[in-house]
């Protein structure tokens, strides 16, 4: 039996990406074993069960998530936090799995207990369901963005709002809690958290480009979701992005400055895109030839395959059994 645990309550906006990852790998692991997805504080796994924790590295440290677990466990962790003064709780029964070599280098100063790097994934089952239900989709949107507007404006919705006003002839799809977009006639907004996985992949497939202008990220799951749909990405050239995402289907927007900001978890490192450069890239995307776009779309799908939830879940399963 395998338990997949998450610290935050299911259904909350803060839990969205982590629960999504838990569900994506659970769908695959159910082919191997009995699988339970649970809120960390609500259930205690049976003694002989194996456990995968899907969480933020610094949340795991701050809240001592190892304390309730005596099971054989892998903690699959990333973080948007750049650095903190937390201590990693060492435990013989728990192995740390990071999501990138970039995070491995960052987290090594907190622990030497890193056993592997396994990336976050896109949900291939939900994507296949979208393709089966809607085999042919038109590109009805020029750009799509997904994210929650928080106190840091992490996803850069203020800039996106100005971008949509600057290009009224382009159509934007935004999945967010930011209701300002409702006033713009060229923007279609879907409420964040109210779009199911099949609908999300269908919207991604229906968009020409994914805009990822984040100031900082933990991993950037929407990027690989978009690429898996054959939707090229325009993204900020922030530190995590330029170590994970490099292919011809990704257009990087230069970042001209950066700064630190603090929270209760630690420090974030903000990167700010060069706005004039962004506007030029938007103009290029607007005029891209069908042949060049088709090449980018094929490149996107090919690059995304290493983030397939089947491959990722099996890597985690093998680690859980060999650790």
PDB file of C-alpha atoms in Angstrom:
ATOM      1  CA  UNK A   1       0.000   0.000   0.000  1.00  0.00           C
ATOM      2  CA  UNK A   2       1.203   3.512  -0.885  1.00  0.00           C
ATOM      3  CA  UNK A   3       0.106   6.715   0.834  1.00  0.00           C
ATOM      4  CA  UNK A   4       0.643  10.059  -0.900  1.00  0.00           C
ATOM      5  CA  UNK A   5       0.539  12.870   1.658  1.00  0.00           C
ATOM      6  CA  UNK A   6       0.316  16.643   1.430  1.00  0.00           C
ATOM      7  CA  UNK A   7       0.537  19.167   4.277  1.00  0.00           C
ATOM      8  CA  UNK A   8      -2.185  21.560   3.086  1.00  0.00           C
ATOM      9  CA  UNK A   9      -5.911  20.856   2.918  1.00  0.00           C
ATOM     10  CA  UNK A  10      -7.196  19.535  -0.429  1.00  0.00           C
ATOM     11  CA  UNK A  11      -9.088  22.042  -2.537  1.00  0.00           C
ATOM     12  CA  UNK A  12      -7.329  25.150  -1.211  1.00  0.00           C
ATOM     13  CA  UNK A  13      -5.570  27.459  -3.638  1.00  0.00           C
ATOM     14  CA  UNK A  14      -2.246  26.932  -1.875  1.00  0.00           C
ATOM     15  CA  UNK A  15      -2.605  23.179  -2.268  1.00  0.00           C
ATOM     16  CA  UNK A  16      -3.572  23.278  -5.936  1.00  0.00           C
ATOM     17  CA  UNK A  17      -0.286  22.421  -7.661  1.00  0.00           C
ATOM     18  CA  UNK A  18       0.832  19.904  -5.030  1.00  0.00           C
ATOM     19  CA  UNK A  19      -2.495  18.065  -4.990  1.00  0.00           C
ATOM     20  CA  UNK A  20      -2.420  18.044  -8.754  1.00  0.00           C
ATOM     21  CA  UNK A  21       0.988  16.361  -8.698  1.00  0.00           C
ATOM     22  CA  UNK A  22      -0.224  13.868  -6.074  1.00  0.00           C
ATOM     23  CA  UNK A  23      -3.240  12.978  -8.212  1.00  0.00           C
ATOM     24  CA  UNK A  24      -1.166  12.681 -11.392  1.00  0.00           C
ATOM     25  CA  UNK A  25       1.234  10.116  -9.929  1.00  0.00           C
ATOM     26  CA  UNK A  26      -1.544   8.323  -7.994  1.00  0.00           C
ATOM     27  CA  UNK A  27      -3.392   7.542 -11.229  1.00  0.00           C
ATOM     28  CA  UNK A  28      -0.311   5.681 -12.438  1.00  0.00           C
ATOM     29  CA  UNK A  29       0.698   4.031  -9.150  1.00  0.00           C
ATOM     30  CA  UNK A  30      -2.787   2.539  -8.779  1.00  0.00           C
ATOM     31  CA  UNK A  31      -1.699   0.123 -11.482  1.00  0.00           C
ATOM     32  CA  UNK A  32       0.967  -1.232  -9.098  1.00  0.00           C
ATOM     33  CA  UNK A  33      -0.566  -1.044  -5.632  1.00  0.00           C
ATOM     34  CA  UNK A  34      -3.373   0.293  -3.464  1.00  0.00           C
ATOM     35  CA  UNK A  35      -2.970   4.064  -3.284  1.00  0.00           C
ATOM     36  CA  UNK A  36      -4.408   6.616  -0.864  1.00  0.00           C
ATOM     37  CA  UNK A  37      -4.067  10.394  -1.284  1.00  0.00           C
ATOM     38  CA  UNK A  38      -4.512  12.165   2.035  1.00  0.00           C
ATOM     39  CA  UNK A  39      -4.161  15.417   3.941  1.00  0.00           C
ATOM     40  CA  UNK A  40      -1.111  14.973   6.156  1.00  0.00           C
ATOM     41  CA  UNK A  41      -2.806  15.719   9.493  1.00  0.00           C
ATOM     42  CA  UNK A  42      -6.016  13.817   8.797  1.00  0.00           C
ATOM     43  CA  UNK A  43      -4.675  10.283   8.415  1.00  0.00           C
ATOM     44  CA  UNK A  44      -1.807   8.210   9.708  1.00  0.00           C
ATOM     45  CA  UNK A  45      -0.603   5.550   7.237  1.00  0.00           C
ATOM     46  CA  UNK A  46      -0.715   1.924   8.310  1.00  0.00           C
ATOM     47  CA  UNK A  47       2.569   0.617   9.682  1.00  0.00           C
ATOM     48  CA  UNK A  48       3.453  -1.496   6.636  1.00  0.00           C
ATOM     49  CA  UNK A  49       2.489   1.186   4.070  1.00  0.00           C
ATOM     50  CA  UNK A  50       5.008   3.147   2.027  1.00  0.00           C
ATOM     51  CA  UNK A  51       4.697   6.929   1.811  1.00  0.00           C
ATOM     52  CA  UNK A  52       5.375   9.689  -0.721  1.00  0.00           C
ATOM     53  CA  UNK A  53       5.185  13.252   0.593  1.00  0.00           C
ATOM     54  CA  UNK A  54       4.519  15.885  -2.093  1.00  0.00           C
ATOM     55  CA  UNK A  55       5.414  19.254  -0.628  1.00  0.00           C
ATOM     56  CA  UNK A  56       7.499  22.400  -0.500  1.00  0.00           C
ATOM     57  CA  UNK A  57      10.997  21.830   0.895  1.00  0.00           C
ATOM     58  CA  UNK A  58      10.833  24.685   3.391  1.00  0.00           C
ATOM     59  CA  UNK A  59       7.271  23.856   4.469  1.00  0.00           C
ATOM     60  CA  UNK A  60       8.468  20.306   5.140  1.00  0.00           C
ATOM     61  CA  UNK A  61      11.309  21.642   7.287  1.00  0.00           C
ATOM     62  CA  UNK A  62       9.395  24.354   9.127  1.00  0.00           C
ATOM     63  CA  UNK A  63       6.485  22.119  10.137  1.00  0.00           C
ATOM     64  CA  UNK A  64       8.623  19.028  10.860  1.00  0.00           C
ATOM     65  CA  UNK A  65       6.546  16.793   8.618  1.00  0.00           C
ATOM     66  CA  UNK A  66       8.757  13.812   9.388  1.00  0.00           C
ATOM     67  CA  UNK A  67       7.495  13.557  12.980  1.00  0.00           C
ATOM     68  CA  UNK A  68       4.321  11.558  12.352  1.00  0.00           C
ATOM     69  CA  UNK A  69       5.974   9.093   9.997  1.00  0.00           C
ATOM     70  CA  UNK A  70       7.709   5.846  10.914  1.00  0.00           C
ATOM     71  CA  UNK A  71       7.068   4.394   7.474  1.00  0.00           C
ATOM     72  CA  UNK A  72       9.498   4.000   4.626  1.00  0.00           C
ATOM     73  CA  UNK A  73       9.083   7.403   2.949  1.00  0.00           C
ATOM     74  CA  UNK A  74      10.378   9.541   0.134  1.00  0.00           C
ATOM     75  CA  UNK A  75       9.817  13.293   0.389  1.00  0.00           C
ATOM     76  CA  UNK A  76       9.411  14.694  -3.141  1.00  0.00           C
ATOM     77  CA  UNK A  77      10.115  18.380  -2.600  1.00  0.00           C
ATOM     78  CA  UNK A  78      10.721  21.620  -4.473  1.00  0.00           C
ATOM     79  CA  UNK A  79      10.339  25.253  -3.405  1.00  0.00           C
ATOM     80  CA  UNK A  80       9.786  28.741  -4.761  1.00  0.00           C
ATOM     81  CA  UNK A  81      11.633  30.048  -1.684  1.00  0.00           C
ATOM     82  CA  UNK A  82      15.255  30.829  -2.531  1.00  0.00           C
ATOM     83  CA  UNK A  83      16.807  30.405   0.924  1.00  0.00           C
ATOM     84  CA  UNK A  84      15.839  30.170   4.589  1.00  0.00           C
ATOM     85  CA  UNK A  85      17.254  29.580   8.066  1.00  0.00           C
ATOM     86  CA  UNK A  86      15.368  26.301   8.555  1.00  0.00           C
ATOM     87  CA  UNK A  87      17.021  23.005   9.451  1.00  0.00           C
ATOM     88  CA  UNK A  88      16.258  19.854   7.500  1.00  0.00           C
ATOM     89  CA  UNK A  89      15.038  17.128   9.887  1.00  0.00           C
ATOM     90  CA  UNK A  90      17.243  14.075   9.310  1.00  0.00           C
ATOM     91  CA  UNK A  91      15.464  10.721   9.566  1.00  0.00           C
ATOM     92  CA  UNK A  92      16.742   7.260   8.620  1.00  0.00           C
ATOM     93  CA  UNK A  93      13.402   6.159   7.177  1.00  0.00           C
ATOM     94  CA  UNK A  94      12.969   9.176   4.881  1.00  0.00           C
ATOM     95  CA  UNK A  95      14.850   9.868   1.645  1.00  0.00           C
ATOM     96  CA  UNK A  96      14.753  13.288   0.012  1.00  0.00           C
ATOM     97  CA  UNK A  97      13.918  13.471  -3.712  1.00  0.00           C
ATOM     98  CA  UNK A  98      14.264  16.917  -5.304  1.00  0.00           C
ATOM     99  CA  UNK A  99      12.679  17.991  -8.580  1.00  0.00           C
ATOM    100  CA  UNK A 100      15.715  19.422 -10.368  1.00  0.00           C
ATOM    101  CA  UNK A 101      19.497  19.625 -10.304  1.00  0.00           C
ATOM    102  CA  UNK A 102      19.049  23.323  -9.548  1.00  0.00           C
ATOM    103  CA  UNK A 103      17.173  22.481  -6.333  1.00  0.00           C
ATOM    104  CA  UNK A 104      19.706  19.775  -5.515  1.00  0.00           C
ATOM    105  CA  UNK A 105      22.471  22.382  -5.434  1.00  0.00           C
ATOM    106  CA  UNK A 106      20.320  24.737  -3.333  1.00  0.00           C
ATOM    107  CA  UNK A 107      19.189  22.146  -0.805  1.00  0.00           C
ATOM    108  CA  UNK A 108      22.586  20.498  -0.321  1.00  0.00           C
ATOM    109  CA  UNK A 109      23.501  23.219   2.157  1.00  0.00           C
ATOM    110  CA  UNK A 110      20.617  22.032   4.371  1.00  0.00           C
ATOM    111  CA  UNK A 111      21.070  18.254   4.064  1.00  0.00           C
ATOM    112  CA  UNK A 112      23.185  15.500   2.536  1.00  0.00           C
ATOM    113  CA  UNK A 113      20.168  13.170   2.461  1.00  0.00           C
ATOM    114  CA  UNK A 114      19.253  13.765  -1.228  1.00  0.00           C
ATOM    115  CA  UNK A 115      18.861  10.409  -2.952  1.00  0.00           C
ATOM    116  CA  UNK A 116      17.667  11.507  -6.420  1.00  0.00           C
ATOM    117  CA  UNK A 117      16.273  14.241  -8.647  1.00  0.00           C
ATOM    118  CA  UNK A 118      12.880  13.467 -10.236  1.00  0.00           C
ATOM    119  CA  UNK A 119      11.010  16.274 -12.042  1.00  0.00           C
ATOM    120  CA  UNK A 120       7.419  17.340 -11.556  1.00  0.00           C
ATOM    121  CA  UNK A 121       5.089  16.025 -14.256  1.00  0.00           C
ATOM    122  CA  UNK A 122       2.165  16.699 -16.515  1.00  0.00           C
ATOM    123  CA  UNK A 123      -0.858  14.427 -16.155  1.00  0.00           C
ATOM    124  CA  UNK A 124      -0.736  12.297 -19.297  1.00  0.00           C
ATOM    125  CA  UNK A 125      -4.021  10.562 -18.420  1.00  0.00           C
ATOM    126  CA  UNK A 126      -5.961  13.848 -18.250  1.00  0.00           C
ATOM    127  CA  UNK A 127      -4.264  15.093 -21.420  1.00  0.00           C
ATOM    128  CA  UNK A 128      -5.219  11.892 -23.258  1.00  0.00           C
ATOM    129  CA  UNK A 129      -8.787  12.266 -22.003  1.00  0.00           C
ATOM    130  CA  UNK A 130      -8.881  15.798 -23.455  1.00  0.00           C
ATOM    131  CA  UNK A 131      -7.616  14.551 -26.817  1.00  0.00           C
ATOM    132  CA  UNK A 132     -10.138  11.693 -26.824  1.00  0.00           C
ATOM    133  CA  UNK A 133     -13.086  13.937 -25.957  1.00  0.00           C
ATOM    134  CA  UNK A 134     -12.000  16.805 -28.219  1.00  0.00           C
ATOM    135  CA  UNK A 135      -9.807  15.358 -31.006  1.00  0.00           C
ATOM    136  CA  UNK A 136      -9.761  18.599 -32.990  1.00  0.00           C
ATOM    137  CA  UNK A 137      -9.528  22.000 -31.293  1.00  0.00           C
ATOM    138  CA  UNK A 138      -9.137  25.418 -32.886  1.00  0.00           C
ATOM    139  CA  UNK A 139      -6.579  27.923 -31.646  1.00  0.00           C
ATOM    140  CA  UNK A 140      -9.185  30.364 -30.348  1.00  0.00           C
ATOM    141  CA  UNK A 141      -6.757  32.156 -27.997  1.00  0.00           C
ATOM    142  CA  UNK A 142      -3.440  33.781 -28.801  1.00  0.00           C
ATOM    143  CA  UNK A 143      -2.120  33.456 -25.237  1.00  0.00           C
ATOM    144  CA  UNK A 144      -3.043  31.610 -22.060  1.00  0.00           C
ATOM    145  CA  UNK A 145      -1.815  32.023 -18.465  1.00  0.00           C
ATOM    146  CA  UNK A 146      -2.669  30.034 -15.334  1.00  0.00           C
ATOM    147  CA  UNK A 147      -2.075  31.131 -11.746  1.00  0.00           C
ATOM    148  CA  UNK A 148      -3.184  32.626  -8.457  1.00  0.00           C
ATOM    149  CA  UNK A 149      -2.619  36.335  -7.836  1.00  0.00           C
ATOM    150  CA  UNK A 150      -0.960  36.560  -4.424  1.00  0.00           C
ATOM    151  CA  UNK A 151       0.563  39.352  -2.333  1.00  0.00           C
ATOM    152  CA  UNK A 152       3.799  39.183  -4.346  1.00  0.00           C
ATOM    153  CA  UNK A 153       2.017  39.105  -7.706  1.00  0.00           C
ATOM    154  CA  UNK A 154       4.236  36.107  -8.358  1.00  0.00           C
ATOM    155  CA  UNK A 155       2.689  35.321 -11.749  1.00  0.00           C
ATOM    156  CA  UNK A 156       3.078  38.951 -12.868  1.00  0.00           C
ATOM    157  CA  UNK A 157      -0.626  39.568 -13.493  1.00  0.00           C
ATOM    158  CA  UNK A 158      -0.149  43.337 -13.233  1.00  0.00           C
ATOM    159  CA  UNK A 159       2.150  43.174 -16.256  1.00  0.00           C
ATOM    160  CA  UNK A 160      -0.177  40.733 -18.048  1.00  0.00           C
ATOM    161  CA  UNK A 161      -3.096  43.135 -17.526  1.00  0.00           C
ATOM    162  CA  UNK A 162      -1.133  45.967 -19.151  1.00  0.00           C
ATOM    163  CA  UNK A 163      -0.061  43.626 -21.943  1.00  0.00           C
ATOM    164  CA  UNK A 164      -3.666  42.701 -22.734  1.00  0.00           C
ATOM    165  CA  UNK A 165      -4.593  46.409 -22.841  1.00  0.00           C
ATOM    166  CA  UNK A 166      -1.635  47.177 -25.118  1.00  0.00           C
ATOM    167  CA  UNK A 167      -2.672  44.475 -27.628  1.00  0.00           C
ATOM    168  CA  UNK A 168      -6.498  44.692 -27.857  1.00  0.00           C
ATOM    169  CA  UNK A 169      -6.499  42.730 -31.127  1.00  0.00           C
ATOM    170  CA  UNK A 170      -5.057  39.637 -29.396  1.00  0.00           C
ATOM    171  CA  UNK A 171      -7.178  37.174 -27.432  1.00  0.00           C
ATOM    172  CA  UNK A 172      -6.056  36.092 -23.964  1.00  0.00           C
ATOM    173  CA  UNK A 173      -7.281  33.227 -21.790  1.00  0.00           C
ATOM    174  CA  UNK A 174      -6.532  33.607 -18.073  1.00  0.00           C
ATOM    175  CA  UNK A 175      -7.259  31.041 -15.350  1.00  0.00           C
ATOM    176  CA  UNK A 176      -6.966  33.141 -12.205  1.00  0.00           C
ATOM    177  CA  UNK A 177      -8.650  34.699  -9.185  1.00  0.00           C
ATOM    178  CA  UNK A 178      -7.787  38.192 -10.492  1.00  0.00           C
ATOM    179  CA  UNK A 179     -11.201  39.617 -11.452  1.00  0.00           C
ATOM    180  CA  UNK A 180      -9.731  42.769 -13.074  1.00  0.00           C
ATOM    181  CA  UNK A 181      -9.454  40.820 -16.307  1.00  0.00           C
ATOM    182  CA  UNK A 182     -13.251  40.643 -16.569  1.00  0.00           C
ATOM    183  CA  UNK A 183     -13.295  44.285 -17.694  1.00  0.00           C
ATOM    184  CA  UNK A 184     -11.134  43.625 -20.763  1.00  0.00           C
ATOM    185  CA  UNK A 185     -13.099  42.556 -23.877  1.00  0.00           C
ATOM    186  CA  UNK A 186     -10.159  40.598 -25.330  1.00  0.00           C
ATOM    187  CA  UNK A 187      -9.690  38.453 -22.189  1.00  0.00           C
ATOM    188  CA  UNK A 188     -11.670  35.351 -21.226  1.00  0.00           C
ATOM    189  CA  UNK A 189     -11.226  34.560 -17.529  1.00  0.00           C
ATOM    190  CA  UNK A 190     -11.884  31.235 -15.845  1.00  0.00           C
ATOM    191  CA  UNK A 191     -11.925  31.119 -12.057  1.00  0.00           C
ATOM    192  CA  UNK A 192      -8.814  29.510 -10.621  1.00  0.00           C
ATOM    193  CA  UNK A 193      -9.628  26.186  -8.947  1.00  0.00           C
ATOM    194  CA  UNK A 194     -12.907  25.747 -10.835  1.00  0.00           C
ATOM    195  CA  UNK A 195     -11.451  24.285 -14.038  1.00  0.00           C
ATOM    196  CA  UNK A 196     -11.010  20.524 -14.046  1.00  0.00           C
ATOM    197  CA  UNK A 197      -7.950  18.829 -15.520  1.00  0.00           C
ATOM    198  CA  UNK A 198      -9.541  17.887 -18.846  1.00  0.00           C
ATOM    199  CA  UNK A 199     -10.897  21.424 -19.299  1.00  0.00           C
ATOM    200  CA  UNK A 200      -7.467  22.859 -18.464  1.00  0.00           C
ATOM    201  CA  UNK A 201      -5.683  20.732 -21.053  1.00  0.00           C
ATOM    202  CA  UNK A 202      -8.342  21.567 -23.630  1.00  0.00           C
ATOM    203  CA  UNK A 203      -7.831  25.297 -23.022  1.00  0.00           C
ATOM    204  CA  UNK A 204      -4.060  24.836 -23.313  1.00  0.00           C
ATOM    205  CA  UNK A 205      -4.525  22.998 -26.603  1.00  0.00           C
ATOM    206  CA  UNK A 206      -6.829  25.818 -27.774  1.00  0.00           C
ATOM    207  CA  UNK A 207      -4.164  28.491 -27.217  1.00  0.00           C
ATOM    208  CA  UNK A 208      -1.348  29.489 -29.536  1.00  0.00           C
ATOM    209  CA  UNK A 209       1.210  30.331 -26.798  1.00  0.00           C
ATOM    210  CA  UNK A 210       1.505  29.938 -23.045  1.00  0.00           C
ATOM    211  CA  UNK A 211       2.682  33.116 -21.265  1.00  0.00           C
ATOM    212  CA  UNK A 212       4.768  32.391 -18.171  1.00  0.00           C
ATOM    213  CA  UNK A 213       6.025  35.709 -16.839  1.00  0.00           C
ATOM    214  CA  UNK A 214       6.578  34.608 -13.231  1.00  0.00           C
ATOM    215  CA  UNK A 215       8.934  36.608 -11.038  1.00  0.00           C
ATOM    216  CA  UNK A 216       9.943  33.398  -9.266  1.00  0.00           C
ATOM    217  CA  UNK A 217       8.916  29.727  -9.334  1.00  0.00           C
ATOM    218  CA  UNK A 218       9.320  26.423  -7.552  1.00  0.00           C
ATOM    219  CA  UNK A 219       9.239  24.305 -10.689  1.00  0.00           C
ATOM    220  CA  UNK A 220       6.771  25.797 -13.168  1.00  0.00           C
ATOM    221  CA  UNK A 221       4.377  22.900 -13.847  1.00  0.00           C
ATOM    222  CA  UNK A 222       2.113  24.887 -16.247  1.00  0.00           C
ATOM    223  CA  UNK A 223       5.091  25.199 -18.592  1.00  0.00           C
ATOM    224  CA  UNK A 224       5.385  21.444 -19.077  1.00  0.00           C
ATOM    225  CA  UNK A 225       1.584  21.098 -19.264  1.00  0.00           C
ATOM    226  CA  UNK A 226       1.523  23.591 -22.130  1.00  0.00           C
ATOM    227  CA  UNK A 227       4.478  22.003 -23.929  1.00  0.00           C
ATOM    228  CA  UNK A 228       2.870  18.560 -23.653  1.00  0.00           C
ATOM    229  CA  UNK A 229      -0.123  20.020 -25.508  1.00  0.00           C
ATOM    230  CA  UNK A 230       2.112  21.267 -28.296  1.00  0.00           C
ATOM    231  CA  UNK A 231       1.680  24.860 -27.122  1.00  0.00           C
ATOM    232  CA  UNK A 232       4.969  26.819 -27.243  1.00  0.00           C
ATOM    233  CA  UNK A 233       5.901  28.954 -24.244  1.00  0.00           C
ATOM    234  CA  UNK A 234       7.019  32.540 -23.778  1.00  0.00           C
ATOM    235  CA  UNK A 235       8.636  32.774 -20.353  1.00  0.00           C
ATOM    236  CA  UNK A 236      10.760  34.966 -18.129  1.00  0.00           C
ATOM    237  CA  UNK A 237      14.422  34.010 -18.090  1.00  0.00           C
ATOM    238  CA  UNK A 238      14.448  33.590 -14.313  1.00  0.00           C
ATOM    239  CA  UNK A 239      17.055  31.408 -12.632  1.00  0.00           C
ATOM    240  CA  UNK A 240      14.977  28.224 -12.230  1.00  0.00           C
ATOM    241  CA  UNK A 241      13.612  28.582 -15.777  1.00  0.00           C
ATOM    242  CA  UNK A 242      16.941  28.757 -17.558  1.00  0.00           C
ATOM    243  CA  UNK A 243      18.184  25.598 -15.845  1.00  0.00           C
ATOM    244  CA  UNK A 244      15.080  23.464 -16.475  1.00  0.00           C
ATOM    245  CA  UNK A 245      13.506  24.621 -19.702  1.00  0.00           C
ATOM    246  CA  UNK A 246      15.658  24.853 -22.790  1.00  0.00           C
ATOM    247  CA  UNK A 247      14.282  23.949 -26.200  1.00  0.00           C
ATOM    248  CA  UNK A 248      13.289  25.636 -29.450  1.00  0.00           C
ATOM    249  CA  UNK A 249       9.636  25.733 -28.369  1.00  0.00           C
ATOM    250  CA  UNK A 250      10.475  28.114 -25.505  1.00  0.00           C
ATOM    251  CA  UNK A 251      11.114  31.812 -26.051  1.00  0.00           C
ATOM    252  CA  UNK A 252      12.918  33.434 -23.109  1.00  0.00           C
ATOM    253  CA  UNK A 253      12.200  37.036 -22.134  1.00  0.00           C
ATOM    254  CA  UNK A 254      15.349  38.648 -20.673  1.00  0.00           C
ATOM    255  CA  UNK A 255      15.179  39.727 -17.038  1.00  0.00           C
ATOM    256  CA  UNK A 256      16.910  43.050 -16.469  1.00  0.00           C
ATOM    257  CA  UNK A 257      17.019  43.078 -12.661  1.00  0.00           C
ATOM    258  CA  UNK A 258      16.351  41.028  -9.548  1.00  0.00           C
ATOM    259  CA  UNK A 259      15.816  41.588  -5.834  1.00  0.00           C
ATOM    260  CA  UNK A 260      15.065  39.678  -2.635  1.00  0.00           C
ATOM    261  CA  UNK A 261      11.786  39.716  -0.708  1.00  0.00           C
ATOM    262  CA  UNK A 262      11.111  38.033   2.630  1.00  0.00           C
ATOM    263  CA  UNK A 263       8.262  35.906   3.962  1.00  0.00           C
ATOM    264  CA  UNK A 264       7.660  33.699   6.997  1.00  0.00           C
ATOM    265  CA  UNK A 265       9.281  30.790   5.118  1.00  0.00           C
ATOM    266  CA  UNK A 266      12.374  32.616   3.935  1.00  0.00           C
ATOM    267  CA  UNK A 267      13.651  34.793   1.098  1.00  0.00           C
ATOM    268  CA  UNK A 268      12.341  34.870  -2.461  1.00  0.00           C
ATOM    269  CA  UNK A 269      14.497  35.970  -5.373  1.00  0.00           C
ATOM    270  CA  UNK A 270      12.427  38.090  -7.781  1.00  0.00           C
ATOM    271  CA  UNK A 271      13.274  38.448 -11.468  1.00  0.00           C
ATOM    272  CA  UNK A 272      11.681  41.231 -13.529  1.00  0.00           C
ATOM    273  CA  UNK A 273      11.266  40.880 -17.279  1.00  0.00           C
ATOM    274  CA  UNK A 274      12.452  43.537 -19.686  1.00  0.00           C
ATOM    275  CA  UNK A 275       9.069  44.959 -20.763  1.00  0.00           C
ATOM    276  CA  UNK A 276      10.145  46.454 -24.143  1.00  0.00           C
ATOM    277  CA  UNK A 277      11.731  43.084 -25.029  1.00  0.00           C
ATOM    278  CA  UNK A 278       8.521  41.309 -24.010  1.00  0.00           C
ATOM    279  CA  UNK A 279       6.446  43.535 -26.270  1.00  0.00           C
ATOM    280  CA  UNK A 280       8.756  42.785 -29.209  1.00  0.00           C
ATOM    281  CA  UNK A 281       8.435  39.038 -28.553  1.00  0.00           C
ATOM    282  CA  UNK A 282       4.629  39.344 -28.462  1.00  0.00           C
ATOM    283  CA  UNK A 283       4.752  41.067 -31.872  1.00  0.00           C
ATOM    284  CA  UNK A 284       6.962  38.262 -33.204  1.00  0.00           C
ATOM    285  CA  UNK A 285       4.565  35.604 -31.854  1.00  0.00           C
ATOM    286  CA  UNK A 286       1.667  37.445 -33.461  1.00  0.00           C
ATOM    287  CA  UNK A 287       3.277  37.255 -36.911  1.00  0.00           C
ATOM    288  CA  UNK A 288       4.923  33.817 -36.706  1.00  0.00           C
ATOM    289  CA  UNK A 289       4.582  31.732 -39.865  1.00  0.00           C
ATOM    290  CA  UNK A 290       2.480  28.529 -39.840  1.00  0.00           C
ATOM    291  CA  UNK A 291       5.554  26.458 -40.753  1.00  0.00           C
ATOM    292  CA  UNK A 292       7.688  27.869 -37.940  1.00  0.00           C
ATOM    293  CA  UNK A 293       4.839  27.460 -35.470  1.00  0.00           C
ATOM    294  CA  UNK A 294       4.292  23.820 -36.478  1.00  0.00           C
ATOM    295  CA  UNK A 295       8.001  23.127 -35.914  1.00  0.00           C
ATOM    296  CA  UNK A 296       7.837  24.729 -32.464  1.00  0.00           C
ATOM    297  CA  UNK A 297       4.741  22.710 -31.588  1.00  0.00           C
ATOM    298  CA  UNK A 298       6.427  19.422 -32.514  1.00  0.00           C
ATOM    299  CA  UNK A 299       9.514  20.433 -30.558  1.00  0.00           C
ATOM    300  CA  UNK A 300       7.321  21.241 -27.540  1.00  0.00           C
ATOM    301  CA  UNK A 301       5.683  17.804 -27.465  1.00  0.00           C
ATOM    302  CA  UNK A 302       9.021  16.034 -27.884  1.00  0.00           C
ATOM    303  CA  UNK A 303      10.680  18.017 -25.081  1.00  0.00           C
ATOM    304  CA  UNK A 304       7.770  17.436 -22.669  1.00  0.00           C
ATOM    305  CA  UNK A 305       7.923  13.641 -22.869  1.00  0.00           C
ATOM    306  CA  UNK A 306      10.504  13.336 -20.082  1.00  0.00           C
ATOM    307  CA  UNK A 307       7.941  14.967 -17.755  1.00  0.00           C
ATOM    308  CA  UNK A 308       5.246  12.372 -18.566  1.00  0.00           C
ATOM    309  CA  UNK A 309       3.439  11.313 -15.348  1.00  0.00           C
ATOM    310  CA  UNK A 310       3.912   7.625 -16.246  1.00  0.00           C
ATOM    311  CA  UNK A 311       7.691   8.025 -16.371  1.00  0.00           C
ATOM    312  CA  UNK A 312       7.843  10.219 -13.281  1.00  0.00           C
ATOM    313  CA  UNK A 313       5.566   7.980 -11.181  1.00  0.00           C
ATOM    314  CA  UNK A 314       7.584   4.871 -12.086  1.00  0.00           C
ATOM    315  CA  UNK A 315      10.818   6.628 -11.118  1.00  0.00           C
ATOM    316  CA  UNK A 316       9.298   7.461  -7.725  1.00  0.00           C
ATOM    317  CA  UNK A 317       7.961   3.919  -7.344  1.00  0.00           C
ATOM    318  CA  UNK A 318      11.377   2.396  -8.046  1.00  0.00           C
ATOM    319  CA  UNK A 319      13.031   4.777  -5.591  1.00  0.00           C
ATOM    320  CA  UNK A 320      10.477   3.929  -2.928  1.00  0.00           C
ATOM    321  CA  UNK A 321      11.194   0.231  -3.319  1.00  0.00           C
ATOM    322  CA  UNK A 322      14.971   0.546  -3.474  1.00  0.00           C
ATOM    323  CA  UNK A 323      15.477   3.140  -0.742  1.00  0.00           C
TER     324      UNK A 323
END
